[in-house]
Amino acid sequence: MRRYSLCLLIILPFGLFAQVNPGPRITALGLTGVAIKDTWSLQANQAGLATQKKFAIATAYESEFLNPELSRQSVLIIYPNKRNVFGLSFQNYGFSAYNEQRLGMAYARNFGNVSAAIDFNYHLIKIQQYGSTQAYSVEAGLQYALNDKLLIGAHLANPNRSTYDHHINAAIPVSIEFGLSYQISDNLLLNNGITKTLNSATDVRGGIEYSMLNWMDLRGGVSVNPFRQYMGIGCKYQNLHFDVAVASHYALGYSPQVALSYEF
C-alpha cells in the first residue's frame, strides 16, 4: 500500500493532492463553495464566515481514493465577536514518507450586502530522506448579496505565488474563483462556479442541494476539468451537524469523507 501511495504522489500532478478540504457539504455540491455561507467557508471562501453568529467547531476526515495513507484530517474553530469573525484551521495530509500540514488564520467582516475576508496560511511539507520545507501564503474573498436569494462570490488564493524550497518539487496552487448561489425555494439551492488555477485548465462546477426534511439535505454536483461527480447527505439535530460526501474521479476512483460540526 505504501509503494502504491508513493507512486501516486510521483506520477500524478502535485496540485491534485495539494488541496484544501472544504468539507463534505461543499464537496458534495461540486466544490462550489465560493458563494456559500457555512462553517466550512473557512476552507473555501472565508468571506462566507462574516455573518456567522455562533462559536463553532468542526472536524472532518477524508480518504483520498479509498487509500488510508492518502487521508486528510481537518479541524476548524470559528469565533464571532460582534461584527468581526475569526477562524482557525488545521489540515494534515499523507503518511510518514510524505506529509503535508497547513495552518490557517482568517478574519472576516460583514458590511451590509458585502462580506470580505483575508486568510493567512502556514504550509509545511515533510518528505522522507529529503527533509522538510515550509512556506506562507494568503487568500482573500468577497461575497455580495444581490437579494435574499442570490449571492455572488469571488476568491483569490496565493496571489503572491509563494512556493516551497526549490529542492522539493512541490507548489502552492495559485487560483481565482467566481461563482453564485441561488436559493430557488425554501428547500432547493443551486450553485455554480468557475475556477482557474495557474498552469491548469479552467474548471466549471455545479451543484444542487435539496432539503428533503427539515433535518436532512441531499446534495449532488459535478466538475468538468478533471471530470468528477459528487454526492452527499447532511443531517442536523439542534446545533449538531453531520455530513457525508463521496467524490468520484474518472480514473482513480472514490474519495469519501465525513464531518461533524457543532455551534454553541
JSON list of C-alpha atoms in Angstrom, two decimals, residues 209-219 232-236:
[
{"chain": "A", "resi": 209, "resn": "GLU", "atom": "CA", "xyz": [-28.95, 20.86, -2.56]},
{"chain": "A", "resi": 210, "resn": "TYR", "atom": "CA", "xyz": [-32.45, 19.62, -1.78]},
{"chain": "A", "resi": 211, "resn": "SER", "atom": "CA", "xyz": [-33.81, 19.85, 1.77]},
{"chain": "A", "resi": 212, "resn": "MET", "atom": "CA", "xyz": [-35.90, 16.70, 1.82]},
{"chain": "A", "resi": 213, "resn": "LEU", "atom": "CA", "xyz": [-36.76, 17.11, 5.51]},
{"chain": "A", "resi": 214, "resn": "ASN", "atom": "CA", "xyz": [-36.14, 19.89, 7.98]},
{"chain": "A", "resi": 215, "resn": "TRP", "atom": "CA", "xyz": [-33.24, 17.82, 9.36]},
{"chain": "A", "resi": 216, "resn": "MET", "atom": "CA", "xyz": [-31.91, 16.20, 6.17]},
{"chain": "A", "resi": 217, "resn": "ASP", "atom": "CA", "xyz": [-30.34, 17.58, 2.96]},
{"chain": "A", "resi": 218, "resn": "LEU", "atom": "CA", "xyz": [-29.47, 15.70, -0.23]},
{"chain": "A", "resi": 219, "resn": "ARG", "atom": "CA", "xyz": [-26.65, 17.04, -2.41]},
{"chain": "A", "resi": 232, "resn": "GLY", "atom": "CA", "xyz": [-23.62, 13.62, -0.25]},
{"chain": "A", "resi": 233, "resn": "ILE", "atom": "CA", "xyz": [-26.09, 13.92, 2.57]},
{"chain": "A", "resi": 234, "resn": "GLY", "atom": "CA", "xyz": [-26.33, 16.19, 5.59]},
{"chain": "A", "resi": 235, "resn": "CYS", "atom": "CA", "xyz": [-28.23, 15.69, 8.84]},
{"chain": "A", "resi": 236, "resn": "LYS", "atom": "CA", "xyz": [-28.70, 18.08, 11.72]}
]
